[in-house]
mmCIF file of C-alpha atoms and ligand atoms in Angstrom:
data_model
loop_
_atom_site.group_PDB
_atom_site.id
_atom_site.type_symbol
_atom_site.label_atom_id
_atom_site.label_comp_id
_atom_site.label_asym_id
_atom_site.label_seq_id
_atom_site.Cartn_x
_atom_site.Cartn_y
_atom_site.Cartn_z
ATOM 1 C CA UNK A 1 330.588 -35.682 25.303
ATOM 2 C CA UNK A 2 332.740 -35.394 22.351
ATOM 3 C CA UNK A 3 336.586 -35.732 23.584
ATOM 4 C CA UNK A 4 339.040 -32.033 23.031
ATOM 5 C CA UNK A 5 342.341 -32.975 23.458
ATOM 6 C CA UNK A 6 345.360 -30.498 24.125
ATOM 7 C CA UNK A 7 348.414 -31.418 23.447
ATOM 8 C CA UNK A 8 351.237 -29.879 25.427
ATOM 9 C CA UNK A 9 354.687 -30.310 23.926
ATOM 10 C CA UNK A 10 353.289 -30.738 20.208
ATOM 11 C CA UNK A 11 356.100 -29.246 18.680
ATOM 12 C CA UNK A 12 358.393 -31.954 19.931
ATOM 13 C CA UNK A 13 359.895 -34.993 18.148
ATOM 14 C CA UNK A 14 356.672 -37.426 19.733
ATOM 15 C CA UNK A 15 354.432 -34.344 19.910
ATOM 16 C CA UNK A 16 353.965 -33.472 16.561
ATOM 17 C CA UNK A 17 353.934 -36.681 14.617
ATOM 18 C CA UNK A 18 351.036 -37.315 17.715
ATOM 19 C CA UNK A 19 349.171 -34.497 17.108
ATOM 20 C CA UNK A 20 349.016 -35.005 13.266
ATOM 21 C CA UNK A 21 347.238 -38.933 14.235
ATOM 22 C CA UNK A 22 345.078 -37.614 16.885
ATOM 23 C CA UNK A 23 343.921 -35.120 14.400
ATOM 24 C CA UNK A 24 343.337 -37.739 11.639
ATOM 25 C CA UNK A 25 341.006 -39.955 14.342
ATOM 26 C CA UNK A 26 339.463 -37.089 16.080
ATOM 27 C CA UNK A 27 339.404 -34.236 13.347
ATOM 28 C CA UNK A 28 341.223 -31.464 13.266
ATOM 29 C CA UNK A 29 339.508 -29.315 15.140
ATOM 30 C CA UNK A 30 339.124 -31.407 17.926
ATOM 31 C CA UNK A 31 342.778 -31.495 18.759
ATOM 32 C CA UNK A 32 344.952 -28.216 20.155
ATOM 33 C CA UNK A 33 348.625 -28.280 19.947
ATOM 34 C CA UNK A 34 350.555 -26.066 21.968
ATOM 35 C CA UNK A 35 353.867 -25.629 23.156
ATOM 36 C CA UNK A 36 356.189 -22.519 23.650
ATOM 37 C CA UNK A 37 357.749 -22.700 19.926
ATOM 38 C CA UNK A 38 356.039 -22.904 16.628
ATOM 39 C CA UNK A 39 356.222 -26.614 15.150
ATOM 40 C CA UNK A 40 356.566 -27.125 11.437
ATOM 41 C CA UNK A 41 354.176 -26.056 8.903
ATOM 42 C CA UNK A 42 352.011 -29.110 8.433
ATOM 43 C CA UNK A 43 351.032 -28.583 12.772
ATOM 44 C CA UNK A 44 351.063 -25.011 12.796
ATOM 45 C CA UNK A 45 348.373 -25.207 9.516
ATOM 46 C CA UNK A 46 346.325 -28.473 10.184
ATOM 47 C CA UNK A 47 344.496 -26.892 13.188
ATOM 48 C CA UNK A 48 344.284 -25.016 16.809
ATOM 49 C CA UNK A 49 347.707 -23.543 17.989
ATOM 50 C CA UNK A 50 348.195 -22.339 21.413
ATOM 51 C CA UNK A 51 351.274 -20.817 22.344
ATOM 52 C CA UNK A 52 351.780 -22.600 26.273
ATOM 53 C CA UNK A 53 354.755 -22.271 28.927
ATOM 54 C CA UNK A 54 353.780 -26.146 30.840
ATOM 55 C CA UNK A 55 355.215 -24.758 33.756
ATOM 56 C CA UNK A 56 352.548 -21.746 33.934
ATOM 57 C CA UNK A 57 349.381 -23.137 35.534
ATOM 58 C CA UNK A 58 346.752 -20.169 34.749
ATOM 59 C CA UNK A 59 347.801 -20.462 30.742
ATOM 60 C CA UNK A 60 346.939 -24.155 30.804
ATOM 61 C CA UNK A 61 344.142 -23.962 32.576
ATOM 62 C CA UNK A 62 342.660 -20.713 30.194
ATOM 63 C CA UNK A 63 343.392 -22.880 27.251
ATOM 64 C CA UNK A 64 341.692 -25.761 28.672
ATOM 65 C CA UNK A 65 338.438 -23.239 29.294
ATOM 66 C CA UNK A 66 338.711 -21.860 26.032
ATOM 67 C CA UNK A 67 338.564 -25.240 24.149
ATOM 68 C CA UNK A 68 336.062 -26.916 26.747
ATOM 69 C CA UNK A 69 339.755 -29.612 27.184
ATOM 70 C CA UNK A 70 338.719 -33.208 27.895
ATOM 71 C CA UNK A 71 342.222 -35.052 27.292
ATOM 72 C CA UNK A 72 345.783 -34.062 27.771
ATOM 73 C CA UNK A 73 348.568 -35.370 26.358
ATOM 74 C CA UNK A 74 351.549 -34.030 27.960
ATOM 75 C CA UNK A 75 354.832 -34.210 25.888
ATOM 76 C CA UNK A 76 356.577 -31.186 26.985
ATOM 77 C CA UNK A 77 359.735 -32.383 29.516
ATOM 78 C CA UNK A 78 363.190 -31.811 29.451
ATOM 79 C CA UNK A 79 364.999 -35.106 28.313
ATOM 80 C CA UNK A 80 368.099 -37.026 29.271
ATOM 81 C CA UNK A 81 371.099 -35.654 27.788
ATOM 82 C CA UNK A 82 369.613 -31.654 28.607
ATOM 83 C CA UNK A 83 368.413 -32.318 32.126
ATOM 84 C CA UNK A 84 371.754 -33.371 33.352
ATOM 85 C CA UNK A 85 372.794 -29.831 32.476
ATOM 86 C CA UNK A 86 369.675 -27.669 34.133
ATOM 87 C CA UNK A 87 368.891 -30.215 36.867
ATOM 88 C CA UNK A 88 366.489 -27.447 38.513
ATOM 89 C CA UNK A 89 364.815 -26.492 35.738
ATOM 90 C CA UNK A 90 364.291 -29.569 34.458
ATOM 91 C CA UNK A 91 362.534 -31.016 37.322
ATOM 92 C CA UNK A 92 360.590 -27.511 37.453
ATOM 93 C CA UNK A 93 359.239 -28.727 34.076
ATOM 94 C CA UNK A 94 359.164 -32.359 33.992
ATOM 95 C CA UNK A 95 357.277 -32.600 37.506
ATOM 96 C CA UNK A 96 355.439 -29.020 38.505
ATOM 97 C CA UNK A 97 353.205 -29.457 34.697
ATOM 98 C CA UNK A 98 352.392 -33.013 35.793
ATOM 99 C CA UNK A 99 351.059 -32.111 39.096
ATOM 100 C CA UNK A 100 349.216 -29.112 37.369
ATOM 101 C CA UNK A 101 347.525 -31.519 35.265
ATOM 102 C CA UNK A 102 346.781 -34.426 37.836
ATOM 103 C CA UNK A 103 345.241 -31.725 40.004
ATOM 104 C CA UNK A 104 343.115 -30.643 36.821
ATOM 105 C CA UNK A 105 341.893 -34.376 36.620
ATOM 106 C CA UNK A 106 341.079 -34.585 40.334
ATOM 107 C CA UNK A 107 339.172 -31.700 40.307
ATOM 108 C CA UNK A 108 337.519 -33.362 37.351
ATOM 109 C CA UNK A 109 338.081 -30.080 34.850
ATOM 110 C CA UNK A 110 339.890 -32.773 32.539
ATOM 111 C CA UNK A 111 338.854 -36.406 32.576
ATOM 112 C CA UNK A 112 341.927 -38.192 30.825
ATOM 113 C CA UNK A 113 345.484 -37.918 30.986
ATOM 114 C CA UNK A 114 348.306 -39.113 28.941
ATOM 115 C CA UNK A 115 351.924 -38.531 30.250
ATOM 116 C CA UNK A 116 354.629 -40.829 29.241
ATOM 117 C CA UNK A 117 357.664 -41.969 30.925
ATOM 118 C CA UNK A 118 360.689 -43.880 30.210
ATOM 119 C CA UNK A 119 363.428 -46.443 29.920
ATOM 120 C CA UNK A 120 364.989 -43.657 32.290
ATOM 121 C CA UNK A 121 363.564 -44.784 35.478
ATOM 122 C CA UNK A 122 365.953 -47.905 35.688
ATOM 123 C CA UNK A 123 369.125 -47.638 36.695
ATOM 124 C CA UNK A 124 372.561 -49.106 37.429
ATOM 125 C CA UNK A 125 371.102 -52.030 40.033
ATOM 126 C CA UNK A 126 368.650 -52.884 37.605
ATOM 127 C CA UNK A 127 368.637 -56.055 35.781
ATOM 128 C CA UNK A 128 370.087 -54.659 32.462
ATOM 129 C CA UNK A 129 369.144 -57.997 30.481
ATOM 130 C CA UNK A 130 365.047 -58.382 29.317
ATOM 131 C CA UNK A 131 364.245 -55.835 32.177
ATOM 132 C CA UNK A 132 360.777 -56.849 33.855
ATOM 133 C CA UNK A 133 357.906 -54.988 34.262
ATOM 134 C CA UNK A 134 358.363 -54.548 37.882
ATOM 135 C CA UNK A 135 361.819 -54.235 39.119
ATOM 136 C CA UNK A 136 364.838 -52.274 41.170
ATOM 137 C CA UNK A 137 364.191 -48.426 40.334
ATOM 138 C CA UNK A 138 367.004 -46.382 41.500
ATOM 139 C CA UNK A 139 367.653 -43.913 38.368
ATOM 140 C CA UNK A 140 370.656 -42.168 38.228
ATOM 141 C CA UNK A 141 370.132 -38.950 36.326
ATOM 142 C CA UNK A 142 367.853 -35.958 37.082
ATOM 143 C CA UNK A 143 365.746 -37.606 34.211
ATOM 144 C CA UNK A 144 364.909 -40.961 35.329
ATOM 145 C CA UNK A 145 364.331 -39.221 39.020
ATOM 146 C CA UNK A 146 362.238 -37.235 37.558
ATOM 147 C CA UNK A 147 360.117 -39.911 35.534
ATOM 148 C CA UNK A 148 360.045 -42.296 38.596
ATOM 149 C CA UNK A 149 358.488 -39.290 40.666
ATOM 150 C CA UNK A 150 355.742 -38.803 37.677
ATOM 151 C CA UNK A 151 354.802 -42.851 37.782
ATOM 152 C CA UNK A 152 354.593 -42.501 41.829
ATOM 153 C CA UNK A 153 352.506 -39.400 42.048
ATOM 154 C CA UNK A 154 350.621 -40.678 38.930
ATOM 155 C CA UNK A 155 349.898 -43.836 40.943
ATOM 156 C CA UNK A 156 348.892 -41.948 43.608
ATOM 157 C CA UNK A 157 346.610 -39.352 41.953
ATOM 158 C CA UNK A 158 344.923 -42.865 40.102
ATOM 159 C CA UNK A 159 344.304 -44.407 43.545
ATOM 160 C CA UNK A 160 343.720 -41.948 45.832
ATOM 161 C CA UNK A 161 341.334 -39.500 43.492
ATOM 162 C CA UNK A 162 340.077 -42.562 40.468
ATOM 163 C CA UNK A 163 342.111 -40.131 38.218
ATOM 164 C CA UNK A 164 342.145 -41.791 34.764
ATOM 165 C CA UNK A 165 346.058 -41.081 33.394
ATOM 166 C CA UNK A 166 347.700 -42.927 31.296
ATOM 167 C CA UNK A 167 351.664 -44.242 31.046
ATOM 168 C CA UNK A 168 354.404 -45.861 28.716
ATOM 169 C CA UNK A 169 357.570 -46.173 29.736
ATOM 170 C CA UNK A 170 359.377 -45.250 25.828
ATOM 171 C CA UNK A 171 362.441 -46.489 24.272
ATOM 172 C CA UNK A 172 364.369 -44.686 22.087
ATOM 173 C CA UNK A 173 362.170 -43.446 19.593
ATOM 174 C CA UNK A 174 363.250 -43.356 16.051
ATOM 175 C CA UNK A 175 361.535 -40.645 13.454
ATOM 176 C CA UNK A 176 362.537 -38.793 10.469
ATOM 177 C CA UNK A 177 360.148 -36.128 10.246
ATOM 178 C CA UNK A 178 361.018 -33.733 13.718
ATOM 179 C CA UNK A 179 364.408 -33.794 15.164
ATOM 180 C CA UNK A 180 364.908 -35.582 18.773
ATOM 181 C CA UNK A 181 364.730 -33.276 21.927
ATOM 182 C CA UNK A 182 368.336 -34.274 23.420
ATOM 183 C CA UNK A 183 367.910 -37.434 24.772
ATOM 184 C CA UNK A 184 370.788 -40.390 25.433
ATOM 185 C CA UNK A 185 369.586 -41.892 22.737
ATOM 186 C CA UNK A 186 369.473 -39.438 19.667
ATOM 187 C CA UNK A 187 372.227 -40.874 18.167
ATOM 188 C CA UNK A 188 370.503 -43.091 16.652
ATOM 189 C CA UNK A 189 368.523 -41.182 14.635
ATOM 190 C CA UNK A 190 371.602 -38.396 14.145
ATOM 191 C CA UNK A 191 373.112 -41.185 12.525
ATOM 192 C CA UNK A 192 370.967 -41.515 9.654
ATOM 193 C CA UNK A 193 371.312 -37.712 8.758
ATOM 194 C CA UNK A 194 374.666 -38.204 8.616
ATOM 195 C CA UNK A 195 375.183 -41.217 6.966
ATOM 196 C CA UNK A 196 372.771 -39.584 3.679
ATOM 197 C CA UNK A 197 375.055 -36.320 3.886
ATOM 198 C CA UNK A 198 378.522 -36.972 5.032
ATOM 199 C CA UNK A 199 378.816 -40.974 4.474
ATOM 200 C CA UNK A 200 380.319 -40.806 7.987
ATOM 201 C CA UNK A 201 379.568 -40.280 11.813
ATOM 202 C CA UNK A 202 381.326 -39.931 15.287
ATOM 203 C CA UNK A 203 379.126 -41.325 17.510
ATOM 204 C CA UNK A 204 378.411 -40.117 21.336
ATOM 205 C CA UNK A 205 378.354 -43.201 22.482
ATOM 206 C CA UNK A 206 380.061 -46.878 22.203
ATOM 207 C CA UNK A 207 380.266 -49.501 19.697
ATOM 208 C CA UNK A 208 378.951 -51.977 22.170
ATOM 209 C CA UNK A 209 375.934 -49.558 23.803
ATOM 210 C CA UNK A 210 372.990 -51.708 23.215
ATOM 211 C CA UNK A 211 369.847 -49.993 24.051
ATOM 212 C CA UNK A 212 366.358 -50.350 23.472
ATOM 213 C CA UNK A 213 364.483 -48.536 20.432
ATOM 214 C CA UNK A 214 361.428 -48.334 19.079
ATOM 215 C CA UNK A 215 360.762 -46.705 15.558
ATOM 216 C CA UNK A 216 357.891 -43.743 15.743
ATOM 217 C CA UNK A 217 354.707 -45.425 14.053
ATOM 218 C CA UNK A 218 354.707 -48.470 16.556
ATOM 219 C CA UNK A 219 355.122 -45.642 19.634
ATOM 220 C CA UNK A 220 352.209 -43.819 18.763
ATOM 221 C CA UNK A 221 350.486 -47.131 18.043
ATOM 222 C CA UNK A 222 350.716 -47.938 21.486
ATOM 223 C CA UNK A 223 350.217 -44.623 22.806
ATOM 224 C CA UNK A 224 346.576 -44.530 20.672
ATOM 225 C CA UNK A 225 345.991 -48.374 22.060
ATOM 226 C CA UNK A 226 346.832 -47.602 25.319
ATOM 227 C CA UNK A 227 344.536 -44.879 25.699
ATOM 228 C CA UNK A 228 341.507 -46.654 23.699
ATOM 229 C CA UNK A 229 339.288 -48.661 25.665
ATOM 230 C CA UNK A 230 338.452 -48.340 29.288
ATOM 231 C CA UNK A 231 339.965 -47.129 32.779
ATOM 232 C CA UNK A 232 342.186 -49.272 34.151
ATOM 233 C CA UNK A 233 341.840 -50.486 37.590
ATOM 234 C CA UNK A 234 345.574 -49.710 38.833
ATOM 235 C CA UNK A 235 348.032 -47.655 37.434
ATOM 236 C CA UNK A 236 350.823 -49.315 35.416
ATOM 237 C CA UNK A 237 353.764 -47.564 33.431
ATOM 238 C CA UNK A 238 353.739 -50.708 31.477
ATOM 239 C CA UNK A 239 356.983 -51.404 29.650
ATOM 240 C CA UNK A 240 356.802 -51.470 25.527
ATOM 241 C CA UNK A 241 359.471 -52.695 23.633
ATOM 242 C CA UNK A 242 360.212 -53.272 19.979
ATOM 243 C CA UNK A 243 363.774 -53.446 19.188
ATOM 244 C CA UNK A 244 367.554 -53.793 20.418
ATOM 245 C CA UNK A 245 370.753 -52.667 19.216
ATOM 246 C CA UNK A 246 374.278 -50.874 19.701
ATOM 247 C CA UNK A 247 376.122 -48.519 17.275
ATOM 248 C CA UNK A 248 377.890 -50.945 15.495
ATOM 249 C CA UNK A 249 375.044 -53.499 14.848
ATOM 250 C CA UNK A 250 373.089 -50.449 13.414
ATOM 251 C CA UNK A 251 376.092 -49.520 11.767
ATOM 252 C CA UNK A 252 375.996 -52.448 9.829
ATOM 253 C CA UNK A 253 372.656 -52.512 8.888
ATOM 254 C CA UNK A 254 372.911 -49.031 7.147
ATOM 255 C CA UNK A 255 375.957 -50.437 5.170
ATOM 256 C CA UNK A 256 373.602 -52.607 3.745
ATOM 257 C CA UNK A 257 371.976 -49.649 2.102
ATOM 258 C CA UNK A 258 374.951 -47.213 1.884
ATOM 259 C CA UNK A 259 378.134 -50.198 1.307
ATOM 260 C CA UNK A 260 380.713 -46.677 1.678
ATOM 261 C CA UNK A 261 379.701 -45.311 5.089
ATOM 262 C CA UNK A 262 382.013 -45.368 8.341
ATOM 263 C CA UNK A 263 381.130 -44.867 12.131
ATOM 264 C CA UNK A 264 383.649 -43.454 14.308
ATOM 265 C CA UNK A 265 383.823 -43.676 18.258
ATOM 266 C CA UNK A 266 383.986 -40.924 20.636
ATOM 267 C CA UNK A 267 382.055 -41.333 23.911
ATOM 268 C CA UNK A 268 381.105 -38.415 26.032
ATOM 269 C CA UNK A 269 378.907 -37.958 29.257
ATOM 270 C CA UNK A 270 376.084 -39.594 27.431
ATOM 271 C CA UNK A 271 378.143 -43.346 27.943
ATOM 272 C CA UNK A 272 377.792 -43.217 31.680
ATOM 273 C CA UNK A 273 373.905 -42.422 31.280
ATOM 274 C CA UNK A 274 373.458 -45.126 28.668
ATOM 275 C CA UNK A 275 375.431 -47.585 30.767
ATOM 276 C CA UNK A 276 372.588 -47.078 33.498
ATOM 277 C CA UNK A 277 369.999 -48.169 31.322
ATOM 278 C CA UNK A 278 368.609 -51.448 30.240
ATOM 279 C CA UNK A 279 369.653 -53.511 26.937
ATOM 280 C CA UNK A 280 366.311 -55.231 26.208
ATOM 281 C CA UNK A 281 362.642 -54.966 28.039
ATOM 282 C CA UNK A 282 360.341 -57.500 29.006
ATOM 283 C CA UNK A 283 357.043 -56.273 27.896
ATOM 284 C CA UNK A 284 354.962 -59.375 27.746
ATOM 285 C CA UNK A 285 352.159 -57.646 30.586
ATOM 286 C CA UNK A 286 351.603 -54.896 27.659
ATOM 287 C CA UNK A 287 351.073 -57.294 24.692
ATOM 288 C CA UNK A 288 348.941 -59.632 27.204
ATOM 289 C CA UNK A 289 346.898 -57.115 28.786
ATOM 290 C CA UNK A 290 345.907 -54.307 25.575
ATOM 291 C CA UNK A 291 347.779 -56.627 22.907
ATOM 292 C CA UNK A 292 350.814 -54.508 22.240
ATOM 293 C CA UNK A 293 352.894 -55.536 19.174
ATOM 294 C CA UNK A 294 355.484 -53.844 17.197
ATOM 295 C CA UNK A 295 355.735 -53.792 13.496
ATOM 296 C CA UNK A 296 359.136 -52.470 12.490
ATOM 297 C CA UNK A 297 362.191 -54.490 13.399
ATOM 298 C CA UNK A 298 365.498 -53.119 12.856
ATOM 299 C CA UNK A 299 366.395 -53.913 9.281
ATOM 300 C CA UNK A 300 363.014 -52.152 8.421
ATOM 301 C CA UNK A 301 363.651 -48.669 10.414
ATOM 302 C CA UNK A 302 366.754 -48.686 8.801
ATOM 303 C CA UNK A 303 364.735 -49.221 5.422
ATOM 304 C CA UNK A 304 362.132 -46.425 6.103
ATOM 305 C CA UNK A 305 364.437 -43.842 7.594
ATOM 306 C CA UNK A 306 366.736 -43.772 4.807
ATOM 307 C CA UNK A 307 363.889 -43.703 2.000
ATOM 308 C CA UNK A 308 362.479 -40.641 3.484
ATOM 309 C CA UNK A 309 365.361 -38.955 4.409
ATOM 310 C CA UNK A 310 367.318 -39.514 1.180
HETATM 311 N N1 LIG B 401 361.973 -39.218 22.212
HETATM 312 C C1 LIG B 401 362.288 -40.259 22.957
HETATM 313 O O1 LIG B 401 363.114 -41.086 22.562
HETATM 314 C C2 LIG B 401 361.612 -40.458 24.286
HETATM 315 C C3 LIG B 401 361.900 -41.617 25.007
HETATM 316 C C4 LIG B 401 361.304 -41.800 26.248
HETATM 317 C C5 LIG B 401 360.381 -40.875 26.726
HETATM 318 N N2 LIG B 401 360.108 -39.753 25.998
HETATM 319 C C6 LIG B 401 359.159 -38.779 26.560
HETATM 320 O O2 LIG B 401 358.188 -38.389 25.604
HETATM 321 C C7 LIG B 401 357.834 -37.026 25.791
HETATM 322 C C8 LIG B 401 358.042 -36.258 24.496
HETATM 323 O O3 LIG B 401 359.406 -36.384 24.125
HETATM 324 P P1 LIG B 401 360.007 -35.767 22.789
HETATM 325 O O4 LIG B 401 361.092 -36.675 22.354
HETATM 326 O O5 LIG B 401 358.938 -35.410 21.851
HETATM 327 O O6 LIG B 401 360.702 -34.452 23.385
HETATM 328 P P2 LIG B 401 361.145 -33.124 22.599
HETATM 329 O O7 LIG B 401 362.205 -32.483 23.427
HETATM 330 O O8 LIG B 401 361.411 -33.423 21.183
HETATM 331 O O9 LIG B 401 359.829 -32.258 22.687
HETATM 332 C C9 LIG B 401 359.406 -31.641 23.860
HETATM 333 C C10 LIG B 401 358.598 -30.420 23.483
HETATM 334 O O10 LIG B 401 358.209 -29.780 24.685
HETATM 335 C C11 LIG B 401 358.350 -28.394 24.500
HETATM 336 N N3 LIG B 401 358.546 -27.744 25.787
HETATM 337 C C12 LIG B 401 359.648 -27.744 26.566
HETATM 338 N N4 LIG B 401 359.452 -26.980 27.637
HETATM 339 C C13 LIG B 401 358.208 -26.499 27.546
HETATM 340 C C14 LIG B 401 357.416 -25.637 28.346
HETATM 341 N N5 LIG B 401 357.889 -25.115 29.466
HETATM 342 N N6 LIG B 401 356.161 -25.347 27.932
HETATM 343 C C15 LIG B 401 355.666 -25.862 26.786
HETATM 344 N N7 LIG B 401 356.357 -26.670 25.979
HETATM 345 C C16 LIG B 401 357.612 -26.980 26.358
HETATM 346 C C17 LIG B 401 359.555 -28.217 23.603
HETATM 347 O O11 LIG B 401 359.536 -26.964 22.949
HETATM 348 C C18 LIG B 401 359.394 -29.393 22.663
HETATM 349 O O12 LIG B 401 358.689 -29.024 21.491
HETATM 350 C C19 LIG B 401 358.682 -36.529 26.961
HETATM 351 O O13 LIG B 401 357.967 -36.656 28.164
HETATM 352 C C20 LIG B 401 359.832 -37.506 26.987
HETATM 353 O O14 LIG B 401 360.392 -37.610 28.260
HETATM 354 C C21 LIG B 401 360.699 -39.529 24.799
#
């Protein structure tokens, strides 16, 4: 059987660059977006939209019997920075629409699942320095709770049931085409907006704030990799990692570019959630086990994001 993939959350910053490759390996046709907003024009025009609240079980699964659904991706969540602010809600969304969709697999309407996690499930006791694959996990915002639940009940669903779902734990993920969905990290790409149009920034978070990033082509690189090729025997959130850097560092790297531009300091509640979070990941199981590499260090997101956003 042919593979239908739905996309939930395609209207996102991940979802809709995703969509657009899934639709250039599978065909157009072959891959639904939905989500509950329209996404731009090039989504809404390439193929199937389905207008989708995750957190509403019966309009999944009508979509899914509509399409004859194989595959989910599942992309719609509430991130960092916004979750602190609607703890409820958020879990509501980041954790009822997984369990919708591992139940979906177990009862083996769906086959394969996709659902990514995050940087966001360490926390303050971690080891903050080349973070291992397996390590302290005590997450300290609604957020990384919320991501660490998904891993454990995805773990769970994989033993228990031989449901096939997929995980990365993301970065910060740096892309020019959709704007990021309020995350801790989105200054980083905020940045580069404002550098083109202002030649200045005030930045959310410290000059010293290194965190790990990864630039949007390698992420959905590994997300296509990492669901190629067969079932896994145990479920792994496997780490992926591409670059490191704080404000300043990226800072100068645009001034190579743009020799006039100025960053300005003024931390908010995003500091204390950044300041739970590694600096750098050890991802050496990924690139040993399915070959995970990245392409773009920093001096050449800096290159790209510029160039298309000039
Ligand atoms: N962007 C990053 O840097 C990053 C890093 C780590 C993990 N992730 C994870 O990747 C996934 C996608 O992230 P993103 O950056 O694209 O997020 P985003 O906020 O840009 O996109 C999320 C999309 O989900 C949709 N959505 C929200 N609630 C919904 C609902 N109830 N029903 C249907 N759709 C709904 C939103 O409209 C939005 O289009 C999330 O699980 C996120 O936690 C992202």
């Amino acid at each position: 059987m042919s593979e239908k993939i739905l996309v939930i959350g395609a209207c996102g910053q991940i979802g809709s660059e995703l969509t657009m490759k899934l639709r250039e390996k599978y065909g157009n046709q072959n891959v639904i977006a939905s989500d509950i907003r329209e996404g731009n024009d090039e989504l809404m025009n390439s193929g199937p939209f389905e207008f989708i609240d995750a957190t509403d079980k019966a309009s999944i699964l009508m979509v899914i019997h509509k399409y004859g659904i194989t595959t989910i991706y599942l992309m719609a969540a509430m991130l960092s920075a916004t979750a602190e602010k609607q703890p409820k809600k958020a879990w509501d969304i980041n954790m009822n629409t997984l369990l919708y969709i591992l139940d979906f697999a177990k009862e083996k309407i769906i086959s394969k699942i996709y659902w990514p996690s995050s940087i966001a499930v360490f926390g303050e006791t971690t080891p903050r320095i080349d973070t291992p694959q397996q390590t302290i996990l005590e997450p300290a915002t609604v957020y990384g709770i919320s991501k660490l639940a998904g891993e454990r009940w995805c773990a769970y669903y994989h033993q228990k049931f031989g449901v096939d779902v997929r995980t990365l734990r993301y970065p910060g993920i740096i892309s020019w085409k959709t704007p990021p969905g309020g995350g801790t990290t989105d200054y980083a790409v905020e940045i580069f907006h404002k550098a083109l149009s202002d030649g200045k920034y005030e930045c959310f978070l410290s000059a010293e704030t290194t965190l790990p990033m990864m630039y949007m082509d390698d992420a959905l690189k590994a997300t296509l990799d990492v669901m190629d090729g067969p079932k896994f025997d145990t479920y792994i959130a496997y780490n992926v990692a591409a670059v490191s850097f704080n404000p300043k560092e990226l800072t100068s790297e645009i001034q190579k570019h743009l020799p006039n531009f100025t960053i300005s300091y003024k931390p908010d509640f995003r500091q204390k959630i950044a300041d739970t979070w590694p600096q750098t990941i050890n991802d050496s199981l990924a690139r040993k086990e399915w070959s995970w590499k990245h392409e773009y260090e920093t001096s050449d997101l800096v290159s790209v994001m510029l160039e298309n956003l000039k």
